[in-house]
PDB file of C-alpha atoms and ligand atoms in Angstrom:
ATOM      1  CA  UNK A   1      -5.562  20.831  -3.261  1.00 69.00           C
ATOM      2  CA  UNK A   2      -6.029  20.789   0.280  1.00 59.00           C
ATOM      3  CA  UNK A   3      -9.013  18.461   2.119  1.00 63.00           C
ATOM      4  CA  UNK A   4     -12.287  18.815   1.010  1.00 54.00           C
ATOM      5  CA  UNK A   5     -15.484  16.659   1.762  1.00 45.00           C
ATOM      6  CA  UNK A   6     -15.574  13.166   0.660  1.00 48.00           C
ATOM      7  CA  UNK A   7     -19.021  11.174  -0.645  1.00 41.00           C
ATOM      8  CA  UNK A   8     -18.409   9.027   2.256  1.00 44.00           C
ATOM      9  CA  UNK A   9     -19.811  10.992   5.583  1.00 45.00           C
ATOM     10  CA  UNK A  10     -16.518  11.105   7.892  1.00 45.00           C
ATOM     11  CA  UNK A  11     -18.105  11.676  10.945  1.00 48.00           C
ATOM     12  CA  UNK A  12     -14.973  12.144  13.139  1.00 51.00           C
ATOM     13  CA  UNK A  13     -14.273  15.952  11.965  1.00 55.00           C
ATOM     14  CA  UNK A  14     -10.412  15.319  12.619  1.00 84.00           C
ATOM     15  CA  UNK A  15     -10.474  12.081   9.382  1.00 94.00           C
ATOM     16  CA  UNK A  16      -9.524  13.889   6.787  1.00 97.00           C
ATOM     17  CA  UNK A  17      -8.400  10.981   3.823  1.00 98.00           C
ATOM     18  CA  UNK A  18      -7.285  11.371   0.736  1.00 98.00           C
ATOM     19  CA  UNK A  19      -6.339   8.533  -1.881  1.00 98.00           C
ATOM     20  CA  UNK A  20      -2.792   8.215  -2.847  1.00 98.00           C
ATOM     21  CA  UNK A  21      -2.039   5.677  -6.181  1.00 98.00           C
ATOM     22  CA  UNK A  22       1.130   4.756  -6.921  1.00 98.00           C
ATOM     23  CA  UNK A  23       1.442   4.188 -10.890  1.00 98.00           C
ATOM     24  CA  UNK A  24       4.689   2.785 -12.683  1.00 97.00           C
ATOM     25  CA  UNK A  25       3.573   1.940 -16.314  1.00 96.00           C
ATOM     26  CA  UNK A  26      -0.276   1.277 -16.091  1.00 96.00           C
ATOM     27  CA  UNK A  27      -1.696   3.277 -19.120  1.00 96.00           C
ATOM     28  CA  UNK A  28      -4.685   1.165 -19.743  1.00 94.00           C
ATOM     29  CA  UNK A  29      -5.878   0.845 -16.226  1.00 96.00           C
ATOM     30  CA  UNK A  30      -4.890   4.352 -14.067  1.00 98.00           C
ATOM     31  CA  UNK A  31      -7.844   6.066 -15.563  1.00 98.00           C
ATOM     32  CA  UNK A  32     -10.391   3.799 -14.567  1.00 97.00           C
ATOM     33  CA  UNK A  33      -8.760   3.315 -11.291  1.00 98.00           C
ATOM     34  CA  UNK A  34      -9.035   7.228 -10.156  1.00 98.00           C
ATOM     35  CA  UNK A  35     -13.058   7.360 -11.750  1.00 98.00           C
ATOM     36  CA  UNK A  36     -13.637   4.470  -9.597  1.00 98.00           C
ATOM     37  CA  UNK A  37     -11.874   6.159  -6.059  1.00 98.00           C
ATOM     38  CA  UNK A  38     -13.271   9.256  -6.735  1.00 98.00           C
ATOM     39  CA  UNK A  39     -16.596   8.096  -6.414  1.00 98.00           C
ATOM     40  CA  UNK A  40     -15.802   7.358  -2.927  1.00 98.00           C
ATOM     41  CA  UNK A  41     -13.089  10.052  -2.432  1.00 98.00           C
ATOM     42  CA  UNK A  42     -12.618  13.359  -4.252  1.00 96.00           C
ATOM     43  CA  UNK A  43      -8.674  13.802  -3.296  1.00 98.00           C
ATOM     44  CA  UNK A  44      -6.833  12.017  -5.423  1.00 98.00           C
ATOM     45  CA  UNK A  45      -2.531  12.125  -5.019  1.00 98.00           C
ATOM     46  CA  UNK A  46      -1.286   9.998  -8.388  1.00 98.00           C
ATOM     47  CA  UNK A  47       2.510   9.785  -8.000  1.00 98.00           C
ATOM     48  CA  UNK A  48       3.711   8.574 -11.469  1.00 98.00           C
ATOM     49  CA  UNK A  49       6.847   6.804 -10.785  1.00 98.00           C
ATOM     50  CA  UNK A  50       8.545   7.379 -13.964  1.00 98.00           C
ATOM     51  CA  UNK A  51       6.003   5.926 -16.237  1.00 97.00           C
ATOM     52  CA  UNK A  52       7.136   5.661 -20.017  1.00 97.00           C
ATOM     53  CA  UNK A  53       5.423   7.712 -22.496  1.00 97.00           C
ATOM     54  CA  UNK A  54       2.188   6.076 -22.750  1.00 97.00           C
ATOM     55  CA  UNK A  55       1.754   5.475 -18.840  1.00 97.00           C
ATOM     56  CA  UNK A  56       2.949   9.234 -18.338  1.00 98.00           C
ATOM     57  CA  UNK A  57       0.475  10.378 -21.116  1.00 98.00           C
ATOM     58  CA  UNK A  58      -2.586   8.575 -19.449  1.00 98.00           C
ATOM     59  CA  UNK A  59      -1.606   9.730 -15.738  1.00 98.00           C
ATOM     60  CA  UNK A  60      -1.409  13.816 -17.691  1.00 98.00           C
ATOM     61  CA  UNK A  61      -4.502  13.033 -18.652  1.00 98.00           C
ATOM     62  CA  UNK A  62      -5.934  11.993 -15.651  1.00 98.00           C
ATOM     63  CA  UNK A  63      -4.504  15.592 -14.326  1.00 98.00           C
ATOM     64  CA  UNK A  64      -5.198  17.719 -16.915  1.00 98.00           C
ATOM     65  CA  UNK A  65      -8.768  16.759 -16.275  1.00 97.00           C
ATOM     66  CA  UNK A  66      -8.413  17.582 -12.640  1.00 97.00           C
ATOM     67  CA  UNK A  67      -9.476  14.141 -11.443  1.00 97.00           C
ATOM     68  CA  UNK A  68      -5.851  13.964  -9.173  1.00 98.00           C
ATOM     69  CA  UNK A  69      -3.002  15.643  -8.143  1.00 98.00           C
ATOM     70  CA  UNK A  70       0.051  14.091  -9.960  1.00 98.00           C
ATOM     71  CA  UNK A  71       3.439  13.788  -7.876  1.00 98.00           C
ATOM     72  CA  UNK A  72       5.967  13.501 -10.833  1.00 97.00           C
ATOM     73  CA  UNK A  73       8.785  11.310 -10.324  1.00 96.00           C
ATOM     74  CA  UNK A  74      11.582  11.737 -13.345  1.00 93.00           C
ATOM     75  CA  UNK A  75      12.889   7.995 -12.248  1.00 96.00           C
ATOM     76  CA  UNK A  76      11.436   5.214 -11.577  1.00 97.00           C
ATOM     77  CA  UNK A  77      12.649   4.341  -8.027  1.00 97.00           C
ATOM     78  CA  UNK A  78      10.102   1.491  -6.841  1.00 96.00           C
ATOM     79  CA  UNK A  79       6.446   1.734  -5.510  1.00 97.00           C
ATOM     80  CA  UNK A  80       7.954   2.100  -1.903  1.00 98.00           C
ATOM     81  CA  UNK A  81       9.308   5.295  -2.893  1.00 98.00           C
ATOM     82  CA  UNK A  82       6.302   6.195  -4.948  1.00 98.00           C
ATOM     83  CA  UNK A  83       4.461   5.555  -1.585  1.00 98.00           C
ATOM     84  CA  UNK A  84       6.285   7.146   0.787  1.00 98.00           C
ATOM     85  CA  UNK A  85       5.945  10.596  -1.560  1.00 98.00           C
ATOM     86  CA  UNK A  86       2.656  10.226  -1.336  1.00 98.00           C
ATOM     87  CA  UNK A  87       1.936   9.883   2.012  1.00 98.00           C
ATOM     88  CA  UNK A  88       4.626  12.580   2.599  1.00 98.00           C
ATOM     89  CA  UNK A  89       2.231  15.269  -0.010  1.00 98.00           C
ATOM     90  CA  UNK A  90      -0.878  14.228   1.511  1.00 98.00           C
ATOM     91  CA  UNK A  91       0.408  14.858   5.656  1.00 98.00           C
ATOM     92  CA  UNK A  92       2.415  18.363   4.140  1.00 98.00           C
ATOM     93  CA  UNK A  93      -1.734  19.135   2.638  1.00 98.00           C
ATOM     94  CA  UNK A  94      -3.239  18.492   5.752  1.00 97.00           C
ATOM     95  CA  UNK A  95      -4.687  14.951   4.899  1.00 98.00           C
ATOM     96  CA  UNK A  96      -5.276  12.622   8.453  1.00 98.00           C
ATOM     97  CA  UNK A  97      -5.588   9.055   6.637  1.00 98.00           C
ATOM     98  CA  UNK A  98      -4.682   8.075   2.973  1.00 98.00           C
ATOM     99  CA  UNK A  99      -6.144   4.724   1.468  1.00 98.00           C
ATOM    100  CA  UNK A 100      -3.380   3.784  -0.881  1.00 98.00           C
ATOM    101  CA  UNK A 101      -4.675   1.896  -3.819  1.00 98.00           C
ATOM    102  CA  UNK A 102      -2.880   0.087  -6.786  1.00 97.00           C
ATOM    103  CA  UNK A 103      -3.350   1.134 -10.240  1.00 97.00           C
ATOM    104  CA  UNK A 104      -3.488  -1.953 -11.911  1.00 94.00           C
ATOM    105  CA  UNK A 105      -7.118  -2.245 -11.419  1.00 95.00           C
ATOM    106  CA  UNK A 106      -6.946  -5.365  -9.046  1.00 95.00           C
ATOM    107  CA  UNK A 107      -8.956  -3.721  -5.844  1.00 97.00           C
ATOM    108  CA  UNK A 108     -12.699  -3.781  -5.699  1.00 97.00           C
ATOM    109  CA  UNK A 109     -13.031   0.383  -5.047  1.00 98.00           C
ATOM    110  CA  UNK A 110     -16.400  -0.633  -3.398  1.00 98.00           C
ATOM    111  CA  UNK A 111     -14.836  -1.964  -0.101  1.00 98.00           C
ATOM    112  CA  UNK A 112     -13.535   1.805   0.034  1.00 98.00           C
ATOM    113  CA  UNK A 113     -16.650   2.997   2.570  1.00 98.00           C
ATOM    114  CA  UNK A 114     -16.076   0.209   4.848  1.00 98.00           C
ATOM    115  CA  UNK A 115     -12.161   0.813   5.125  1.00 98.00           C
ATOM    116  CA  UNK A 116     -12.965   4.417   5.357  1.00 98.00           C
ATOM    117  CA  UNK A 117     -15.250   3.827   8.103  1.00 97.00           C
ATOM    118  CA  UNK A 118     -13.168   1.357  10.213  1.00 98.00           C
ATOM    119  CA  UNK A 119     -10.436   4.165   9.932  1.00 98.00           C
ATOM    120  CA  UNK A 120     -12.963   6.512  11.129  1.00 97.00           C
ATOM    121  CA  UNK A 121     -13.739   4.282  14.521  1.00 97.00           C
ATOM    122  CA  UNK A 122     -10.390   4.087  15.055  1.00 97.00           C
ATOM    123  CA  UNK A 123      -7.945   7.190  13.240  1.00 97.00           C
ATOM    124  CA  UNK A 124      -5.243   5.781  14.914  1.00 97.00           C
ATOM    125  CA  UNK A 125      -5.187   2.496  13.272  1.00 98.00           C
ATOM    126  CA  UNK A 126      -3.776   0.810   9.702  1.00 98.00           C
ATOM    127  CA  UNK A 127      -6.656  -0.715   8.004  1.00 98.00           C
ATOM    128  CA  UNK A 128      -5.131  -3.485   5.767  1.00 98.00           C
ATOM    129  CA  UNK A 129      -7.091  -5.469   2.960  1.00 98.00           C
ATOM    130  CA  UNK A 130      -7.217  -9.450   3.388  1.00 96.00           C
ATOM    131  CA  UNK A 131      -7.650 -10.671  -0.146  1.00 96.00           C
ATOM    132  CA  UNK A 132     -10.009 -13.112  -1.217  1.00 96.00           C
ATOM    133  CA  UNK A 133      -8.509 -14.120  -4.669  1.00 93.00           C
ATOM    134  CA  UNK A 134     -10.546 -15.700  -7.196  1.00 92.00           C
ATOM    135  CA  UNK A 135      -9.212 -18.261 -10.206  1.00 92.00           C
ATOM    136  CA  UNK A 136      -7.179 -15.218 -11.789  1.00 91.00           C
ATOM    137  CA  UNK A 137      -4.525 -15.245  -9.121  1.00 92.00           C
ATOM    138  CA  UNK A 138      -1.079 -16.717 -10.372  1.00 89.00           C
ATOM    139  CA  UNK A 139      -0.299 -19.427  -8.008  1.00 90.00           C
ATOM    140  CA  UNK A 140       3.455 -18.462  -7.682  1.00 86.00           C
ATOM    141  CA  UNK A 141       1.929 -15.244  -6.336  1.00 84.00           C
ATOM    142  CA  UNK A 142      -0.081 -17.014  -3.454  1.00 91.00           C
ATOM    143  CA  UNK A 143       2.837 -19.638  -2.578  1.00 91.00           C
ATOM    144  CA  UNK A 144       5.002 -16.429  -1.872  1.00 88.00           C
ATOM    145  CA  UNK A 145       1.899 -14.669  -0.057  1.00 90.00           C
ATOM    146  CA  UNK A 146       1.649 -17.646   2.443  1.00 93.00           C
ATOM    147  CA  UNK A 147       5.508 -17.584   2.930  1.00 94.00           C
ATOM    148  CA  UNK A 148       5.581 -13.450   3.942  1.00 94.00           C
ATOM    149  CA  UNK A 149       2.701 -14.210   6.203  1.00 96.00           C
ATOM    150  CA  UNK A 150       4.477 -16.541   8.047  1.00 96.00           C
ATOM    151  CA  UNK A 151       7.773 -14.200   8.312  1.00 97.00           C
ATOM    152  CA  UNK A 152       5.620 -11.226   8.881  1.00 97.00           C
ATOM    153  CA  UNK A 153       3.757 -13.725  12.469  1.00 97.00           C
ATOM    154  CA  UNK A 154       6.956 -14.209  13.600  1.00 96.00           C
ATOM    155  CA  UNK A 155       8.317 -10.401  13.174  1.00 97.00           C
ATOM    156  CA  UNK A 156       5.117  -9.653  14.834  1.00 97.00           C
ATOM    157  CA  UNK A 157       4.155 -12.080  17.149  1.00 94.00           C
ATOM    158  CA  UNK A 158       1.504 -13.358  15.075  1.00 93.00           C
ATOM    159  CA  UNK A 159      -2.131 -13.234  14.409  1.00 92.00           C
ATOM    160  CA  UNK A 160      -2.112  -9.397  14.068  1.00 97.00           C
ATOM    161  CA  UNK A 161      -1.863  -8.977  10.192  1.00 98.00           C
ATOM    162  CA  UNK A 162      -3.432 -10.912   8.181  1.00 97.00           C
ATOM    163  CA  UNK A 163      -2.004 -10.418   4.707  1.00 97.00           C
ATOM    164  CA  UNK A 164       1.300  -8.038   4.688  1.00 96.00           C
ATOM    165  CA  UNK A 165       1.446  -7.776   1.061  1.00 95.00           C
ATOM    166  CA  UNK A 166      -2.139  -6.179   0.040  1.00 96.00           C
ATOM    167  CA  UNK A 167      -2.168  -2.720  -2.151  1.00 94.00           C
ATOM    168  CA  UNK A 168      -5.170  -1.739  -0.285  1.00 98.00           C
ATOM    169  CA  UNK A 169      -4.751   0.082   2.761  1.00 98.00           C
ATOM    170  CA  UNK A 170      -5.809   2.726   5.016  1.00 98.00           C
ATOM    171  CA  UNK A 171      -2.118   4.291   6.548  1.00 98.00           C
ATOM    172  CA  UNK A 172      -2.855   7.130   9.471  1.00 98.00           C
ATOM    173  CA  UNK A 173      -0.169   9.518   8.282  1.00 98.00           C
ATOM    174  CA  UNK A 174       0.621  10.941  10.987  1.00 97.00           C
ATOM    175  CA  UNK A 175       2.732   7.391  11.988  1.00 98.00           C
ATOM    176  CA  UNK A 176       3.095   6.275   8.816  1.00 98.00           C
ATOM    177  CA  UNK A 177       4.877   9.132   7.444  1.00 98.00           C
ATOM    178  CA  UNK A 178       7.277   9.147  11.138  1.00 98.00           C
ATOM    179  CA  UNK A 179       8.264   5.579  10.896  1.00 98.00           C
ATOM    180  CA  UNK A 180      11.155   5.203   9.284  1.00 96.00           C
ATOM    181  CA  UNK A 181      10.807   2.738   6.446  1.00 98.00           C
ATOM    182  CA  UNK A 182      14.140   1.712   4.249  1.00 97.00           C
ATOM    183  CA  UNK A 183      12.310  -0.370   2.060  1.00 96.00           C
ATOM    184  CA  UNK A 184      11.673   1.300  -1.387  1.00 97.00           C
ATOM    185  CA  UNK A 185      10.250  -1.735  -4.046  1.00 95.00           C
ATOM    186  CA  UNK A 186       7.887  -4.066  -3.194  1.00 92.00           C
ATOM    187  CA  UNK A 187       9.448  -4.842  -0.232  1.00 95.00           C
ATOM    188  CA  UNK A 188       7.626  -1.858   0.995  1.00 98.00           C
ATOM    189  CA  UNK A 189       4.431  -2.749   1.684  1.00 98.00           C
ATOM    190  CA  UNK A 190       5.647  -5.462   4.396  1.00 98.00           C
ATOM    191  CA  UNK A 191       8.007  -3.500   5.799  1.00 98.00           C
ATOM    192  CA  UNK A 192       6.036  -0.231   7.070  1.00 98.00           C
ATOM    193  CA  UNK A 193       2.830  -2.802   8.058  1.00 98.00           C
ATOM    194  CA  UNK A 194       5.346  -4.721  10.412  1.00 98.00           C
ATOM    195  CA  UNK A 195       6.982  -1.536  11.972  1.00 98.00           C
ATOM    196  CA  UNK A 196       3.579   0.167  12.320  1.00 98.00           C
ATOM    197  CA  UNK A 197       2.908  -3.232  14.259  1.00 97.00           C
ATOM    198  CA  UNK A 198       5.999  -2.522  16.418  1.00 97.00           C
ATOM    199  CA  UNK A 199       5.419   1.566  16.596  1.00 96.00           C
ATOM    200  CA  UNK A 200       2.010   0.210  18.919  1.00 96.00           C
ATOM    201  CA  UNK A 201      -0.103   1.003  16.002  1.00 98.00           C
ATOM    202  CA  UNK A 202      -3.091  -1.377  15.840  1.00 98.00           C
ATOM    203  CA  UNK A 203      -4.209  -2.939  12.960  1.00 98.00           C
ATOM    204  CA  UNK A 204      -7.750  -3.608  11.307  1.00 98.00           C
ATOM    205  CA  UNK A 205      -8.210  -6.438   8.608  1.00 98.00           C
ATOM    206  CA  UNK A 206     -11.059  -6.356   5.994  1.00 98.00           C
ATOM    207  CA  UNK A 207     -12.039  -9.070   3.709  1.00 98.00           C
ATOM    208  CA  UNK A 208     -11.698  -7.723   0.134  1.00 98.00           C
ATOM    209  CA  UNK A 209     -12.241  -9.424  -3.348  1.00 97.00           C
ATOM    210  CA  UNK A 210      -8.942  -9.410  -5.797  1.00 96.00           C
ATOM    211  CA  UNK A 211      -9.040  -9.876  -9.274  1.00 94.00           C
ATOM    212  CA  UNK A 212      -5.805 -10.149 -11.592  1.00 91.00           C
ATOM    213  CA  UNK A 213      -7.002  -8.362 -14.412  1.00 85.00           C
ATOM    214  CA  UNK A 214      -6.377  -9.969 -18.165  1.00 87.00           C
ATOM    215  CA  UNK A 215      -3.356  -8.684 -19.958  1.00 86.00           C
ATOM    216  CA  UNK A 216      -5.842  -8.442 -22.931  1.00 83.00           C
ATOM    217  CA  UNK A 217      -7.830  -5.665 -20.788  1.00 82.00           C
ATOM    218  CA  UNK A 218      -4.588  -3.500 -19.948  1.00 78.00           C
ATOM    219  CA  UNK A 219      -3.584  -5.681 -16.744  1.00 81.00           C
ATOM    220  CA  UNK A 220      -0.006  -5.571 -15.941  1.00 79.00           C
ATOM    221  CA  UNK A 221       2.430  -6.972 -13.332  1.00 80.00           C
ATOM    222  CA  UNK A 222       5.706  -5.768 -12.708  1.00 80.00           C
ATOM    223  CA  UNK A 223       6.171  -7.683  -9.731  1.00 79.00           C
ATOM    224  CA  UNK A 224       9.517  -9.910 -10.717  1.00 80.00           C
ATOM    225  CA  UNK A 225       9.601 -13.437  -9.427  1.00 81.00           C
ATOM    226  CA  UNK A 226      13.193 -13.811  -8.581  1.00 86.00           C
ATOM    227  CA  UNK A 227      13.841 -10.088  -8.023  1.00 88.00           C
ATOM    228  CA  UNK A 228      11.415  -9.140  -5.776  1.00 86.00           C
ATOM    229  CA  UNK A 229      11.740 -12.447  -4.007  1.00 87.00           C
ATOM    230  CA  UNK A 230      15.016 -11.585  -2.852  1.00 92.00           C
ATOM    231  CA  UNK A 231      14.651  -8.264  -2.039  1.00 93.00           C
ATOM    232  CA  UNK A 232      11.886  -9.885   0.334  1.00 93.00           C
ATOM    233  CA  UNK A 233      13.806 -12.719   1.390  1.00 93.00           C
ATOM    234  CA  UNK A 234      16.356 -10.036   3.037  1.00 96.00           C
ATOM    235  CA  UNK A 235      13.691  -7.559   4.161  1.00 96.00           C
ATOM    236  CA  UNK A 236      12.464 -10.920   6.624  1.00 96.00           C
ATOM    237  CA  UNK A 237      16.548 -11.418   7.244  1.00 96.00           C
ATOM    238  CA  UNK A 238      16.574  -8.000   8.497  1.00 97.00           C
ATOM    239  CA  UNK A 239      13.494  -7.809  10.154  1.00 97.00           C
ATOM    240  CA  UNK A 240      13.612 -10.871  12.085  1.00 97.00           C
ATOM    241  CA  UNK A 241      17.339 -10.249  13.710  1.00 96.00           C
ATOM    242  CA  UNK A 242      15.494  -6.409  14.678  1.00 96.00           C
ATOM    243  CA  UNK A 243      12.212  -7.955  16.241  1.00 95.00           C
ATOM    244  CA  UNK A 244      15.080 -10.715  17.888  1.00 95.00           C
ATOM    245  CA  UNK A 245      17.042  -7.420  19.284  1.00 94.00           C
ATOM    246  CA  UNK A 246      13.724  -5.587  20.278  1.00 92.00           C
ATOM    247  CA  UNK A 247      12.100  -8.727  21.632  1.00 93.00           C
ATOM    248  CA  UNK A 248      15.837  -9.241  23.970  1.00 92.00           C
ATOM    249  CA  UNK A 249      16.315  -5.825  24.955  1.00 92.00           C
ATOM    250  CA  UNK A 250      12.179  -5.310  25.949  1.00 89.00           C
ATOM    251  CA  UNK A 251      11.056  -3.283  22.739  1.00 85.00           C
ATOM    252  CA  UNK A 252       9.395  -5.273  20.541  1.00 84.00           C
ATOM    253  CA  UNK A 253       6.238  -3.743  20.498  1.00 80.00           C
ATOM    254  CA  UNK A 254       5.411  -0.216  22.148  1.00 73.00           C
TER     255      UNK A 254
HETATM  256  N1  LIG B 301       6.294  -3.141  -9.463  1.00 51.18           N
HETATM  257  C1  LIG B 301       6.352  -1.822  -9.383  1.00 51.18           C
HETATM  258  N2  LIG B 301       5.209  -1.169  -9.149  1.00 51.18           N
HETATM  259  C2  LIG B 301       5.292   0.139  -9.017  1.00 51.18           C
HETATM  260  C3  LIG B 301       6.536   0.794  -9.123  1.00 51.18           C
HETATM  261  N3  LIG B 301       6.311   2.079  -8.918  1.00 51.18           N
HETATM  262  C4  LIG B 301       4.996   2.196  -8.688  1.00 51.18           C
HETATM  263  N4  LIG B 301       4.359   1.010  -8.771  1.00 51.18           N
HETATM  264  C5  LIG B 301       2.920   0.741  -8.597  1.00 51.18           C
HETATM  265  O1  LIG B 301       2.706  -0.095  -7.466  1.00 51.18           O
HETATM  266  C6  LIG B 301       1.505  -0.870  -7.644  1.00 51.18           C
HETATM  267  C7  LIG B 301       1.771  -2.345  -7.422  1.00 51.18           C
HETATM  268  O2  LIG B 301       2.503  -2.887  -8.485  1.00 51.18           O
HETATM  269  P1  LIG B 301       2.224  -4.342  -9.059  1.00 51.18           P
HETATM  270  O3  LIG B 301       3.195  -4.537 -10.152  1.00 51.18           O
HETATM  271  O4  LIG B 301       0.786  -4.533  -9.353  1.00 51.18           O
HETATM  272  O5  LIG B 301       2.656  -5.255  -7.827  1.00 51.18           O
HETATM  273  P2  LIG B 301       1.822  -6.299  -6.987  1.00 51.18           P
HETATM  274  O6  LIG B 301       0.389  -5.865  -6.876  1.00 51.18           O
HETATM  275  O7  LIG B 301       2.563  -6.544  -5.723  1.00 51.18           O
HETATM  276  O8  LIG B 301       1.964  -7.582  -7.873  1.00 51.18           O
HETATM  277  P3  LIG B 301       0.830  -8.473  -8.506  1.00 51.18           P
HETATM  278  O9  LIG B 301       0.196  -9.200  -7.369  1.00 51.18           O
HETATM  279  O10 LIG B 301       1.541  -9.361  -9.456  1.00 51.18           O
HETATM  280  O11 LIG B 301      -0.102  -7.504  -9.193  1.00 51.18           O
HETATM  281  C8  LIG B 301       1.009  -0.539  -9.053  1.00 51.18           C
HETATM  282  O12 LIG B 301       0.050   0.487  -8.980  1.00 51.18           O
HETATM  283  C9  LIG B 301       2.276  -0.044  -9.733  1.00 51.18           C
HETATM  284  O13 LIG B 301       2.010   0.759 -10.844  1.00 51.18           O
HETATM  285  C10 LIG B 301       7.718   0.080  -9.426  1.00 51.18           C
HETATM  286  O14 LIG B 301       8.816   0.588  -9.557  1.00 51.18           O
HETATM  287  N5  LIG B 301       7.563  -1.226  -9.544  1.00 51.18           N
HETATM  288 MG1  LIG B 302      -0.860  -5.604  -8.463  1.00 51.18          MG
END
């Protein structure tokens, strides 16, 4: 695969995106996902972070069709990781910009033109979604959603990103893939957003609607409460004594 026209007219002939989807386990939804990006994008990276057999069978199909490219992971090693493989395929095929997206079918894929387009004006920034949630969202989810955002103000100095946690985003690879980022789970998505921030790299917020889709209709979490909680709780532990060092010794933000 290397970069080929997109549906959406790029007019800056150095934006070259792609779409990178991280999968772990989503063999009702990933199919559906990569029909609806490809509308708006025609390279696809799927990295299939060990899947079981049904969610490994669904992403084969979706390459044996030659909708995506599929990064194989034997072992599942978090959607960080899954990410950061990603990004790291699509800079080594000569990509500019990838617009990660989930596969568990909670994005609206029709806010992809305007995300594409806002990276476009401005190649050097990270376009993050701001979710609008609707009735579906679990309310432990958006208690622990207001609690990151007020970690990820203070790592930041505030009022630059609006929601740190958002599967919807526009990373310009040629930062994203230099910054180094321990994070590997879900503790991921906060962490590269907030050194990005810190790198100098500005960032663009877009509305977006998100739906939790019904377990009945293939929806899945595998976000874990306590879990992933702590992980997070330690990412802010660690991030807040390095923004305390940067901030003392006149680094904080390039
Ligand atoms: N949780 C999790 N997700 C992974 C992993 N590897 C890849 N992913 C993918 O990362 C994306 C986000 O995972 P979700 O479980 O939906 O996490 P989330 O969106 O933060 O949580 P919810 O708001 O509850 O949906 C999905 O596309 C997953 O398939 C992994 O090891 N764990
Ligand atoms: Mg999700």
């Amino acid at each position: 695969m290397s970069p080929t026209r997109t549906d959406v007219t790029i007019g800056a002939a150095d934006v070259r995106p792609c779409a990178v989807i991280p999968t772990y386990d989503n063999p009702r939804t990933i199919a559906a996902v990569v029909e609806c990006v490809r509308r708006h994008i025609r390279d696809i990276i799927v990295v299939d972070d060990g899947s079981g057999e049904r969610g490994r069978t669904a992403v084969d199909q979706v390459g044996a069709a030659g909708d995506a490219l599929v990064v194989r992971r034997d072992h599942n090693g978090g959607k960080g990781a899954a990410v950061k493989a990603g990004l790291r395929r699509a800079a080594d095929l000569g990509f500019t910009h990838a617009l990660q997206i989930d596969a568990d079918g909670q994005h609206d894929t029709d806010d992809i033109p305007v995300m594409l387009a806002a990276a476009r004006d401005r190649p050097e920034a990270l376009v993050l979604s701001s979710p609008r949630y609707d009735e579906t969202a679990p309310r432990g989810r958006l208690v622990g959603r207001k609690i990151t955002k007020f970690w990820t103000d203070l790592e930041t100095g505030g009022g630059i990103i609006d929601d740190p946690m958002c599967g919807f985003r526009v990373y310009p690879l040629a930062t994203a893939t230099r910054v180094h980022v321990p994070s590997d789970r879900m503790d991921f998505d906060i962490e590269i957003a907030v050194r990005l921030v810190w790198e100098g790299v500005p960032v663009i917020n877009l509305p977006t609607k998100v739906r939790y889709v019904p377990a009945v209709a293939g929806g899945i979490s595998h976000f874990r409460m306590f879990r992933d909680n702590v992980r997070i709780s330690w990412l802010h532990t660690r991030l807040c004594h390095l923004a305390f060092w940067r901030w003392l010794t006149g680094r904080w933000h390039r």
